[in-house]
Coordinates of C-alpha atoms and ligand atoms in Angstrom, one line a residue:
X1344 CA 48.1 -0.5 2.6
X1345 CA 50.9 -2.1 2.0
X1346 CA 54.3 -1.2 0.2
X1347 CA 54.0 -4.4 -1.4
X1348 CA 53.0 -3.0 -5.3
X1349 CA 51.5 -5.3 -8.1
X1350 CA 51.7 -4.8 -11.2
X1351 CA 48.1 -4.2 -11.5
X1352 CA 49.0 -1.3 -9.7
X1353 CA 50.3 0.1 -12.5
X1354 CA 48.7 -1.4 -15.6
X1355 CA 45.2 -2.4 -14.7
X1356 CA 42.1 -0.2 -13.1
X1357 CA 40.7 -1.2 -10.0
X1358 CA 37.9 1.2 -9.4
X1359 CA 36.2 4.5 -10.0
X1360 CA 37.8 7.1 -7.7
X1361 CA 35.2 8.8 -8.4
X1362 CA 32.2 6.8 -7.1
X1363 CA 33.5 6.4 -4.3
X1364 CA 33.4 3.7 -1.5
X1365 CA 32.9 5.4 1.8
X1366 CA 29.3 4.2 3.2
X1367 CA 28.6 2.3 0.3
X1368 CA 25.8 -0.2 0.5
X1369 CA 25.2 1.3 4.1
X1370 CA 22.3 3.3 3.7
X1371 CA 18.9 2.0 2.7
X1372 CA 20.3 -1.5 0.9
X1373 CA 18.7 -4.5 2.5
X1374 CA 18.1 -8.4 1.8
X1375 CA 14.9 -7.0 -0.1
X1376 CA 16.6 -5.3 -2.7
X1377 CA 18.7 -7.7 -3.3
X1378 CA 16.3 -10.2 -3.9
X1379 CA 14.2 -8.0 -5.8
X1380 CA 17.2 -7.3 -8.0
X1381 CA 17.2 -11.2 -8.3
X1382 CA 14.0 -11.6 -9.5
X1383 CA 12.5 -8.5 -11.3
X1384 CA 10.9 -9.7 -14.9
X1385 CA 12.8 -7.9 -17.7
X1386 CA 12.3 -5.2 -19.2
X1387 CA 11.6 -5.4 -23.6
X1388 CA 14.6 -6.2 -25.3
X1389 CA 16.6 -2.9 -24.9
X1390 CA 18.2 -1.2 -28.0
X1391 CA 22.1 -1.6 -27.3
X1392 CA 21.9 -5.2 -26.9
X1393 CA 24.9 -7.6 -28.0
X1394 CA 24.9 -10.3 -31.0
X1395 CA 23.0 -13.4 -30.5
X1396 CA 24.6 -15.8 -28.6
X1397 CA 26.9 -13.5 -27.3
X1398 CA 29.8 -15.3 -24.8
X1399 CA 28.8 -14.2 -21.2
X1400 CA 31.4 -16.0 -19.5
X1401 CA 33.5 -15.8 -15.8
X1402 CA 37.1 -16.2 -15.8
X1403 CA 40.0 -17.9 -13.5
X1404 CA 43.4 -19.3 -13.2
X1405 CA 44.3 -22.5 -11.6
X1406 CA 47.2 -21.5 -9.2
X1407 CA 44.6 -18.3 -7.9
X1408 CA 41.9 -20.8 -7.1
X1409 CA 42.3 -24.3 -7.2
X1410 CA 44.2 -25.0 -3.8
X1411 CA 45.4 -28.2 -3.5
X1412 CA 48.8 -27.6 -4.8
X1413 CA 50.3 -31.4 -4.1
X1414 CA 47.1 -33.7 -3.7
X1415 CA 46.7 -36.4 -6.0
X1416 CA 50.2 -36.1 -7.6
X1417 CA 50.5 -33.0 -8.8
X1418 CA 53.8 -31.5 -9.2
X1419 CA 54.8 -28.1 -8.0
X1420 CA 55.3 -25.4 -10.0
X1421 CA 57.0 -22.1 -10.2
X1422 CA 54.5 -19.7 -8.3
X1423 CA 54.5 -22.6 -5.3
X1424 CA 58.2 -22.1 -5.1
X1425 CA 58.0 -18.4 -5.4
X1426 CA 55.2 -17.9 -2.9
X1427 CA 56.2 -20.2 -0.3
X1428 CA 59.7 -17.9 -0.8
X1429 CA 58.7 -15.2 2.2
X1430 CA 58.8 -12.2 1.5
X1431 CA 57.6 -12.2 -2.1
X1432 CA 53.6 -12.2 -1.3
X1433 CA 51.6 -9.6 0.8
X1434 CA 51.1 -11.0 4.1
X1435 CA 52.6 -14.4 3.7
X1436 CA 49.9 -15.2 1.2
X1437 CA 50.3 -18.7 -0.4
X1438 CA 48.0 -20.8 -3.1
X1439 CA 47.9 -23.7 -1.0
X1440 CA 44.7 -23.1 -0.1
X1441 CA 43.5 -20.6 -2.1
X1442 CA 39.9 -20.9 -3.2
X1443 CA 39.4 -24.6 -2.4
X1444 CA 38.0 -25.0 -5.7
X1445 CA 39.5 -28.3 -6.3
X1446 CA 37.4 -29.7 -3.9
X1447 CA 34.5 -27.4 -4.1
X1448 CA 34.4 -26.8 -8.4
X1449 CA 31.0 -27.7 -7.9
X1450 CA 29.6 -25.8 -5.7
X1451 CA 31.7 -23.2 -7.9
X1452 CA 29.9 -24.3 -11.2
X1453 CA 26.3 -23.9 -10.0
X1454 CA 27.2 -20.3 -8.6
X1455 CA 28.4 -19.5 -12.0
X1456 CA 25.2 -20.9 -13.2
X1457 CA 23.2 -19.0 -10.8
X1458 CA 24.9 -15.6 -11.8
X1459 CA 23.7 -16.0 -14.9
X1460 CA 27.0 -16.9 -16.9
X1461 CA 27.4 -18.8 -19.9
X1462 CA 31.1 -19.9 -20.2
X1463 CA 33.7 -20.3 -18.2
X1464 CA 37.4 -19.8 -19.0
X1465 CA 39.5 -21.5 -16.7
X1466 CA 43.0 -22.6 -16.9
X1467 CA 44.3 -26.4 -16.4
X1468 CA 47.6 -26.5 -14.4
X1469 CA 50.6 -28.1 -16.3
X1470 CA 52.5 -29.6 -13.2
X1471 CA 48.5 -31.0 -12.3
X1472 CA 48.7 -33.0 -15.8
X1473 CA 52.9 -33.6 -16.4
X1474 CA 53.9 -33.5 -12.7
X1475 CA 57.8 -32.9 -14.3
X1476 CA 56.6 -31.3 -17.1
X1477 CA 57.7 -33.5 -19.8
X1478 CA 57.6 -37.8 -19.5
X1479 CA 54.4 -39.6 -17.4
X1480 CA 51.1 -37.9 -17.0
X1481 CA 49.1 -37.9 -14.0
X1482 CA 45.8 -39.2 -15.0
X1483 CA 44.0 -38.0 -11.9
X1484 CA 44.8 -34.5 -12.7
X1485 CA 43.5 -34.7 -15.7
X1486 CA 40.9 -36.8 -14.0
X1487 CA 39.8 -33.2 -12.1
X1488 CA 39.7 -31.4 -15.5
X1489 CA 37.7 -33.7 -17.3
X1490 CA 35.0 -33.8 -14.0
X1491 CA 34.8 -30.2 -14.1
X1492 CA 34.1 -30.0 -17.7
X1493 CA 31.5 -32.6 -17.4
X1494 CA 29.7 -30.6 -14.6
X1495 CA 30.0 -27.0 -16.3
X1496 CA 28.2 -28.9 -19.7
X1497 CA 25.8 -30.2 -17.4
X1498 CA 25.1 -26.7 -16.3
X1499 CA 24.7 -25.2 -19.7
X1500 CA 28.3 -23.3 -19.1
X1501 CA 30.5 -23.4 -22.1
X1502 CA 34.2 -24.1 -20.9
X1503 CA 36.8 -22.6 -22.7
X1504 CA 40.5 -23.9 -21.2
X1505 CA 43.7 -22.3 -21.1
X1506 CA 46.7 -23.8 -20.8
X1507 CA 48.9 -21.6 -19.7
X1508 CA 48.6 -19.0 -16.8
X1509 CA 51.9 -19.3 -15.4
X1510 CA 52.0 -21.8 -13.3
X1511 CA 55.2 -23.0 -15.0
X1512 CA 56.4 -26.9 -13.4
X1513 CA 58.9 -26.5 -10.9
X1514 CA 60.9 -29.5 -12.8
X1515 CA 61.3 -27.5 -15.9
X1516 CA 62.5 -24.3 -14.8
X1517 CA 65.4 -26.1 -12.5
X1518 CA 66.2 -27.4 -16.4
X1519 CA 66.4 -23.2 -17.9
X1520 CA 62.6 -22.8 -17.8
X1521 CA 61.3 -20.6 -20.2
X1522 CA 65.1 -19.4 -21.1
X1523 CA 65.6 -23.3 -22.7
X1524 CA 64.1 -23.4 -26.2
X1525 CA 62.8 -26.9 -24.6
X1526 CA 60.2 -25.5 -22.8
X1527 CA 58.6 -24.4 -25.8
X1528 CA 59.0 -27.6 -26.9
X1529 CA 57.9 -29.5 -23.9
X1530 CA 54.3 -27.0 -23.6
X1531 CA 53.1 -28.3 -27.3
X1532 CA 53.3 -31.5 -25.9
X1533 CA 51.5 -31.2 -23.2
X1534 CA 48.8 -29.0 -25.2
X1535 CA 48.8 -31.7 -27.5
X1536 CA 48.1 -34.4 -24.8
X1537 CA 45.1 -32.1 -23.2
X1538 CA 43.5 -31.7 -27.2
X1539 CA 44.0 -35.3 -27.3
X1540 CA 42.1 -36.0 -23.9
X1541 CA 39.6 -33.6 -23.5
X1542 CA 38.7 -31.9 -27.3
X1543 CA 35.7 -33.9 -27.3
X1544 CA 34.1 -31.6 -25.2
X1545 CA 35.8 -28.2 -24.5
X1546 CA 35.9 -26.6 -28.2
X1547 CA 37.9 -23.6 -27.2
X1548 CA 41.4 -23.0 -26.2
X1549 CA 43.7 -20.6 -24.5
X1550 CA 47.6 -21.2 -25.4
X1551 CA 49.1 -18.5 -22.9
X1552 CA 47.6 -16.0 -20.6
X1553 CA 49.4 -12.5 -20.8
X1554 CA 52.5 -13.4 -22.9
X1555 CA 53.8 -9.8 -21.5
X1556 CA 52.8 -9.8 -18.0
X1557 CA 54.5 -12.9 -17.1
X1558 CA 57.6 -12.3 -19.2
X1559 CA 58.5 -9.2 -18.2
X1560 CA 57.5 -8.9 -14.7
X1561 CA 58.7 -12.8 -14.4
X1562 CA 62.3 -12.4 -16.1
X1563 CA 63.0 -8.6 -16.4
X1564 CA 60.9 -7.0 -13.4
X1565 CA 59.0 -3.8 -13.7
X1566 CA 60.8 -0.7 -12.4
X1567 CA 58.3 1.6 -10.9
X1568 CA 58.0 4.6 -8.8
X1569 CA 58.6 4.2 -5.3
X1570 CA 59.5 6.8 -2.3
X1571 CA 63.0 7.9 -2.3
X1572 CA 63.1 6.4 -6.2
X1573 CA 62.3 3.6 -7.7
X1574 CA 61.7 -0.4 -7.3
X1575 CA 61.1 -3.6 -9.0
X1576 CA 58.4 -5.5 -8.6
X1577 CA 57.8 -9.0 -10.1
X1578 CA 56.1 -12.0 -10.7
X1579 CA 57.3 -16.1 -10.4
X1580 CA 59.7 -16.4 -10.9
X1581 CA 61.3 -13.0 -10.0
X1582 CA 64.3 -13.1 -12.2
X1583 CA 66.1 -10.1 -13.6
X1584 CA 67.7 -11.3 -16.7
X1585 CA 70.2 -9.2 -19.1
X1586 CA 68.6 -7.8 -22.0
X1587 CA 69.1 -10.8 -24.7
X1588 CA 68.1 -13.3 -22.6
X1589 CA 65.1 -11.5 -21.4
X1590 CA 64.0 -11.2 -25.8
X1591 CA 65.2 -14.9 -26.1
X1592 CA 62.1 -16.1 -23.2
X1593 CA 59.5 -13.9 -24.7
X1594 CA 60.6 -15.5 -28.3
X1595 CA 60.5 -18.9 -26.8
X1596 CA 56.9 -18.1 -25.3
X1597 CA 55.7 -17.2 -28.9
X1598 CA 57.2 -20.2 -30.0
X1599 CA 55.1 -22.5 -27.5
X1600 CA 52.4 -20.7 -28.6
X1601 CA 53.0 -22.0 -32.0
X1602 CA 54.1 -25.2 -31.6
X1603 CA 51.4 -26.0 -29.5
X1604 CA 48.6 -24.8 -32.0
X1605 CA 49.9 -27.0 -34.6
X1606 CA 50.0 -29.9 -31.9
X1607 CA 46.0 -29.3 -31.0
X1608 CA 45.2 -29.1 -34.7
X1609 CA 47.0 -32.8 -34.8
X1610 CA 45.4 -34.0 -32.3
X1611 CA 42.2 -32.3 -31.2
X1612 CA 39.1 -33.3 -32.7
X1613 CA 38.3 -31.7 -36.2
X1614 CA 36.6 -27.9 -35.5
X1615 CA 38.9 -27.5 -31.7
X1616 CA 39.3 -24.0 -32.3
X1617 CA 42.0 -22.0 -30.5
X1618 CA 43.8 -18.2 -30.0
X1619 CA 46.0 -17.0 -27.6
X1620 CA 44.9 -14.3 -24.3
X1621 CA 47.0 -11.6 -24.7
X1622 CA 46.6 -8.5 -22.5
X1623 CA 47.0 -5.7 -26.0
X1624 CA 48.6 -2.9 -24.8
X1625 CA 46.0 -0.5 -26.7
X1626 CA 46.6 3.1 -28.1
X1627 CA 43.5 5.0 -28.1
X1628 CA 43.1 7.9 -30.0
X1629 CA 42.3 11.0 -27.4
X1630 CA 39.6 13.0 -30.1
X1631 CA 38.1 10.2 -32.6
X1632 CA 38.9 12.1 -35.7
X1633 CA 40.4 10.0 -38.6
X1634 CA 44.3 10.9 -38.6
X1635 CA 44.2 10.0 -34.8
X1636 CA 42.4 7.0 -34.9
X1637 CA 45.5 5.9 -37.8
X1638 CA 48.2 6.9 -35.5
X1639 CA 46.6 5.0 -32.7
X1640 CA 46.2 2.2 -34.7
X1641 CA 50.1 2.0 -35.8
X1642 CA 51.0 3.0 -32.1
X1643 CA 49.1 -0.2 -31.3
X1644 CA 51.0 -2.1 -33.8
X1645 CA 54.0 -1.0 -32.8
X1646 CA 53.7 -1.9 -29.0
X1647 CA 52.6 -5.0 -29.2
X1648 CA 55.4 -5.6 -31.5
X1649 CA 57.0 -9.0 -29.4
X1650 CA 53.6 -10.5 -29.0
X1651 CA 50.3 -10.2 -30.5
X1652 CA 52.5 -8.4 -33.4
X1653 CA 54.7 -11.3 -34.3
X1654 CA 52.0 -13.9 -34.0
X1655 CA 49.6 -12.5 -36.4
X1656 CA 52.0 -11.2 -38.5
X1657 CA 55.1 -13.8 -38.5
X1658 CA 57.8 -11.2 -38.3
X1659 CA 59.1 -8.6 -35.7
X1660 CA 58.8 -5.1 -36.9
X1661 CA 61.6 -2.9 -38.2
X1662 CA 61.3 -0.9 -34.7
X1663 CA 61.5 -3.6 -32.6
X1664 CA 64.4 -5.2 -34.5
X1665 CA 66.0 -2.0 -34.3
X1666 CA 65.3 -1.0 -30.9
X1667 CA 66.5 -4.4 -29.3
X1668 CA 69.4 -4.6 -31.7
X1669 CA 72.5 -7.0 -30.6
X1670 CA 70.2 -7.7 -27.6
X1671 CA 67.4 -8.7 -29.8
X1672 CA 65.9 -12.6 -29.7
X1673 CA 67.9 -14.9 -31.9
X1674 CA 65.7 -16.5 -33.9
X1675 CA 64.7 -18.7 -37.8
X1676 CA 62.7 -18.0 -40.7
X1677 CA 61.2 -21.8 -39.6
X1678 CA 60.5 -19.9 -36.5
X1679 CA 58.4 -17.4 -37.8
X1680 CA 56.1 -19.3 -39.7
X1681 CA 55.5 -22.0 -36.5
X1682 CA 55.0 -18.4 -34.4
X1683 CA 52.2 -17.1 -37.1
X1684 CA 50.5 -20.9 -37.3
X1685 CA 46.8 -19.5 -37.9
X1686 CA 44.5 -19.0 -35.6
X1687 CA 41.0 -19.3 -35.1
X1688 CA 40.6 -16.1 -32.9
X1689 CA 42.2 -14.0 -30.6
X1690 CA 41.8 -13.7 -26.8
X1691 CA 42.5 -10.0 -25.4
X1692 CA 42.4 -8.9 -21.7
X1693 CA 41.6 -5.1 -21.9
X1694 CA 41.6 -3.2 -18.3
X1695 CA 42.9 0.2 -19.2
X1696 CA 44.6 2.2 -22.4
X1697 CA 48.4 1.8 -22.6
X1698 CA 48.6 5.3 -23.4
X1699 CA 46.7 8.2 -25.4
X1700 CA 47.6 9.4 -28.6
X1701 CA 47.5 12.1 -31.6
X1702 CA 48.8 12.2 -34.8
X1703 CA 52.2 14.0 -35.5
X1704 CA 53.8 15.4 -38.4
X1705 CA 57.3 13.4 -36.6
X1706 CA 57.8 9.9 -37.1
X1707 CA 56.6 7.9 -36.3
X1708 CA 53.6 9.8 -36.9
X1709 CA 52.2 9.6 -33.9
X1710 CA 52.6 11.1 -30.1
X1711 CA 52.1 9.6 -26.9
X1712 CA 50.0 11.9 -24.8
X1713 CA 49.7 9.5 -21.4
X1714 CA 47.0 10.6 -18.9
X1715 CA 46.7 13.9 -16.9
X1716 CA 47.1 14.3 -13.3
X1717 CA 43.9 14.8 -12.4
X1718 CA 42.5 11.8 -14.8
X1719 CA 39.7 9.7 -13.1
X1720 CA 41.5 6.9 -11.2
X1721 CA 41.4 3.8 -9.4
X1722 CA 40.9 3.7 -6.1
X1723 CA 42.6 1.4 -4.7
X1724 CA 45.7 1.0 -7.4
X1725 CA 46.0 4.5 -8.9
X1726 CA 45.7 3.3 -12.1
X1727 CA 43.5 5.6 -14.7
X1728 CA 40.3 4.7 -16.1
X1729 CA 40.1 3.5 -19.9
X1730 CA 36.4 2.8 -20.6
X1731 CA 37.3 3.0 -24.6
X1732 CA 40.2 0.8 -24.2
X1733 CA 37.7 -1.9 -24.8
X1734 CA 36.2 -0.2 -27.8
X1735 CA 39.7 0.2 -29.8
X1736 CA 41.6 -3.0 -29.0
X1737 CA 39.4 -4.9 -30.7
X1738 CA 38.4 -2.6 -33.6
X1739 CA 42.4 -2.4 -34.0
X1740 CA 42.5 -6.5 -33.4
X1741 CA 39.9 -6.4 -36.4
X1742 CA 41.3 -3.7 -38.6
X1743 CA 45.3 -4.5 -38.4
X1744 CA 45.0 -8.4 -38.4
X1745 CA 41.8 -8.9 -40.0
X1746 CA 40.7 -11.6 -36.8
X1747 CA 37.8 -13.7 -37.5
X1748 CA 36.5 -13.8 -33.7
X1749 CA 37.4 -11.6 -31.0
X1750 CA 36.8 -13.2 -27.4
X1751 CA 37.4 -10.4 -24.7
X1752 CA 39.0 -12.7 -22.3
X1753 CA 39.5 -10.4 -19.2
X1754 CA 38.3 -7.4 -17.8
X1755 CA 37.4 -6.0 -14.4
X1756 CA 38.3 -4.3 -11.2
X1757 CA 39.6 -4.6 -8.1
X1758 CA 37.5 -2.9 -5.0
X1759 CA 37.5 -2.5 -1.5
X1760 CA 34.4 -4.8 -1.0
X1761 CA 33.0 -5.1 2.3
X1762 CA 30.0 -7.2 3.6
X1763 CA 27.3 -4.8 4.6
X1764 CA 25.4 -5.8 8.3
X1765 CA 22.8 -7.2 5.9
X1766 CA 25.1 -10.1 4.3
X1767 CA 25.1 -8.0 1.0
X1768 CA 28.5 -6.8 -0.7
X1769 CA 26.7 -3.5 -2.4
X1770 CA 30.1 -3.1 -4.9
X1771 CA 28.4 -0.2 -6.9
X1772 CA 32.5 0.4 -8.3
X1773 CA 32.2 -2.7 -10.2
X1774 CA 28.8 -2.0 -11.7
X1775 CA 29.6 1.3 -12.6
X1776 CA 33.3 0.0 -14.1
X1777 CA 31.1 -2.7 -16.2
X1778 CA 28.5 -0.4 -17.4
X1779 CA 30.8 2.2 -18.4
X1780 CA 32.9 -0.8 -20.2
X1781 CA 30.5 -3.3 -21.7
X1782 CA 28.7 -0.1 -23.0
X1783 CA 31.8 0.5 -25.4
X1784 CA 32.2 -3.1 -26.1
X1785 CA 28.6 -3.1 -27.3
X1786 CA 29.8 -0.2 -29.4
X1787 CA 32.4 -1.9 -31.5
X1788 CA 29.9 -5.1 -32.1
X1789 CA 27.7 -3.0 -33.3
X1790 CA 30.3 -1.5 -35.6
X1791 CA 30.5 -4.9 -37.0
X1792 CA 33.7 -6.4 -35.0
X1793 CA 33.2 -10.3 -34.1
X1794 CA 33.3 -10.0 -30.7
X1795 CA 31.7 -13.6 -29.9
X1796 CA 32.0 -12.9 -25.8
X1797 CA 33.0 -11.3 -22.9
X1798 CA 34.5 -13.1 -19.6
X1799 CA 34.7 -11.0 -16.6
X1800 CA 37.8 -11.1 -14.4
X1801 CA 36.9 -12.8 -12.2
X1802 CA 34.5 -15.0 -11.3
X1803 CA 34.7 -14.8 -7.5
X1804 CA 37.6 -13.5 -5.1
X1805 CA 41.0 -14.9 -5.4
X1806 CA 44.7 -15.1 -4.8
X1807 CA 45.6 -12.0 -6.6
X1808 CA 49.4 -13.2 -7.4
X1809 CA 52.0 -10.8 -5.3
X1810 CA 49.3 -9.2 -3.7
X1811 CA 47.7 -12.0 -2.0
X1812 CA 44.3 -12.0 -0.9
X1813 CA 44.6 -8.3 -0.7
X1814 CA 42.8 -7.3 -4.1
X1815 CA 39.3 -8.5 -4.7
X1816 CA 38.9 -9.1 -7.9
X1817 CA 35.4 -11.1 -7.6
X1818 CA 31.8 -10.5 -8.4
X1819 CA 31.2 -13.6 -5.8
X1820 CA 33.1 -12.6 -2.7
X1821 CA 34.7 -14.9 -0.9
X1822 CA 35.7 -15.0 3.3
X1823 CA 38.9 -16.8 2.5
X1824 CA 38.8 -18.1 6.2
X1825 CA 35.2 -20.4 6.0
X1826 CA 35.2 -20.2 1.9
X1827 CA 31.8 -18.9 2.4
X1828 CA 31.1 -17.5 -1.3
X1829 CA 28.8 -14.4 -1.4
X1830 CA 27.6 -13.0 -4.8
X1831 CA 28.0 -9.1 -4.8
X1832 CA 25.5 -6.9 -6.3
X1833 CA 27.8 -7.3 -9.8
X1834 CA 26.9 -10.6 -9.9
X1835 CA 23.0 -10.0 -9.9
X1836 CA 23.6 -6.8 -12.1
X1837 CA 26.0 -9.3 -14.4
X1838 CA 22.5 -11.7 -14.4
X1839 CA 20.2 -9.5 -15.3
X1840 CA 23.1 -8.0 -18.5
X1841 CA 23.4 -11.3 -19.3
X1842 CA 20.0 -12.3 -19.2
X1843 CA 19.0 -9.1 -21.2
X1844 CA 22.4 -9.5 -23.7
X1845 CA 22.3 -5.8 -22.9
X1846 CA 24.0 -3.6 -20.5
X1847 CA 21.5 -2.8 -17.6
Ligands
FCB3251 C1 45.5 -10.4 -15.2 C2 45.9 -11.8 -14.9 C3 44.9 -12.5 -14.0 C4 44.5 -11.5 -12.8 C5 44.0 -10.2 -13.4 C6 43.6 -9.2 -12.3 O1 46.7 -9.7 -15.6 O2 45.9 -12.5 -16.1 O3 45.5 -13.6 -13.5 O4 45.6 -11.4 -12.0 O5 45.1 -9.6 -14.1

């Protein structure tokens, strides 16, 4: 393995330790079961299922799939420069290629179709659409947006667009990038201009993927534990900023946020609905008793304080203000109330629990109690399992914001997916991951949360950002050298859940 450490190697779960991957699929798996998997009758409508017309969607990001990265004008952006930088990717990895999915989307749309999934969340790239951010658009990279959309509706997938996933133009960030209050500026614009062109038919958008993934592993850098110490691992575009500066870019990003809802409200088509994907960093309570479940809740609050915090509630809490202090983002009332614009619902990405916590009788009134050393980890990251994660976030999403929908707009795990000598990829991690998941999300729907769907991270294989091809994040795997796309078992287990709108 290499040294090379992503940040889902410390945030996000990959796989059940515990399940184990030695052998699997090798024993008495064969084409038959597979197909029999395929085309078993269901069983009755299982107790446990999900609201009607429940969301069973498949999610990716243009920069990890869409290859292509200067055909038909398109401009380069941020993770271009930073991955064609050596050094930064595992292996040399690039998204030149990638996924060929600019060329192939349709092949890509009826393998969604086939595995059973009913919307899509994709993102659209910016420097595809405003080649220098700002000024002329590129009408033929809109042209590939609007021919994908056509082709999902045509196969019964809802798409749901976001516009952000940090694929930042190249052009913008030579002009201060997400440190110039123009950027901000310069994204409503351009959100504006996609409501405008394409609201007729995709009802649902994304403003920003993972407001705190790309901030601070983009412009601060996560320090983690290494041999002999510690180091910093990062994201496009790998800047370590002082501590203002580093507040002042996540202000500006919930700014664009902002300022580009109001600019799809004035000129998407009446009913364009649209939240943010935020990846909550969720408190969960370690024993469900009442005075835990209350600390966990404020805990929640509290760290998502300079994100989901501020935008649903228009102001930065005390803490926060307090704990940034002179260093904290500079910033107007006028500011506030663009950041809080309202929202139609809100897009969480949920792979594992921030932390654990119980009440305390100290302020502020709760404890973090972390994970133990022997918890249940991933295999391949080392990152510990959170099955209720996915139960709380959006109970908390309901219960401190009062959310109208909840869309659950990532979750999944990376695995160590081989193909077996019978074609198959037998990834009984994943299926375990998802049933121990979607079981809890099924939970808080039928607690009465809006939860309207659930997209799967991801769809099929991909450029996993600084770890290259290396992570498999896929329930369609993909041999990045033909872009032969296999379906795993997932995907026929994901058929079948969403068939049944139950877990199976
Ligand atoms: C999320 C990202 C997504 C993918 C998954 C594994 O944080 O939004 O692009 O990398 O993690």
């Amino acid at each position: 393995m290499t040294t090379r450490i992503s940040r889902r190697d410390f945030a996000k779960v990959a796989a059940l330790s515990s399940v184990g991957l030695a052998g699997c699929g090798r024993s008495q798996s064969n084409e038959a079961a597979a197909n029999a998997a395929r085309t078993a009758s269901p069983p009755p409508q299982r107790s446990g299922a999900f609201p009607q017309g429940f969301f069973w969607g498949v999610a990716t990001s243009a920069y990890q799939i869409e290859g292509a990265w200067n055909e038909d004008g398109k401009g380069p952006s941020i993770w271009d420069t930073y991955a064609h930088t050596p050094g930064n990717i595992a292996n040399g990895d690039t998204g030149d290629v990638a996924n060929d999915h600019y060329h192939r989307y349709k092949e890509d749309v009826a393998l969604m179709k086939d595995i059973g999934a009913t919307a899509y969340r994709f993102s659209i790239s910016w420097p595809r659409i405003f080649p220098q951010g700002t000024g002329k658009p590129n009408p033929k990279g809109l042209d590939f947006y609007s021919r994908l959309v056509d082709e999902l509706k045509a196969a019964g997938i809802e798409p749901f667009a976001t516009l952000y996933h940090w694929d930042l133009p190249q052009a913008l960030h030579d002009k201060g990038g997400w440190q110039s209050r123009d950027t901000a500026q310069a994204f409503a614009e351009y959100a504006g201009h996609i409501a405008e062109k394409l609201s007729d038919r995709i009802r649902h958008f994304f403003t920003i993927n993972e407001f705190r993934s790309f901030t601070e592993a983009g412009y601060k850098g996560f320090e983690i534990p290494a041999p002999g110490g510690t180091r910093t691992v990062f994201l496009a575009p790998g800047l370590k900023l002082p501590a203002q500066e580093f507040h002042q870019v996540c202000h500006h990003t919930v700014l664009a946020h902002g300022l580009a809802v109001q600019a799809i409200r004035a000129k998407g088509r009446q009913g364009t609905k649209i939240g943010p994907a935020e990846n909550i960093e969720v408190a969960v309570p370690l024993i469900e008793r009442p005075e835990h479940i209350k600390a966990a809740e404020a805990a929640t609050r509290e760290l998502n304080a300079p994100y989901l915090t501020v935008m649903l509630e228009g102001r930065y809490t005390d803490e926060y203000l307090k704990q940034t202090g002179k260093d904290g983002p500079k910033f107007t009332d006028e500011d506030m109330k663009i950041i809080a614009s309202p929202l139609d619902f809100v897009g969480i990405n949920v792979y594992t629990a921030k932390t654990f916590v119980l009440a305390s009788d100290q302020t502020p009134g709760w404890r973090e109690v972390g994970f133990s050393k022997g918890h249940a980890k991933a295999a391949i990251s080392n990152v510990p399992l959170g099955p209720t994660s996915i139960y709380w976030a959006p109970k908390f999403v309901q219960s401190l914001w009062k959310a109208k929908e909840i869309y659950v707009t990532e979750n999944g795990c990376a695995g160590e997916d081989v193909l077996a000598d019978d074609g198959q990829v037998y990834d009984t991690e994943r299926i375990t991951f998802l049933q121990t998941y979607l079981t809890q999300l099924q939970r808080a729907t039928a607690d009465g949360v809006p939860v309207k769907g659930y997209f799967h991270w991801s769809m099929m294989d991909n450029f996993e950002w600084t770890r290259g091809y290396g992570n498999r994040y896929g329930m369609v795997y993909v041999d990045f050298k033909t872009q032969k796309r296999t379906p795993k078992m997932s995907a026929h287990w994901f058929r079948e859940t969403a068939k049944q709108n139950a877990v199976v």
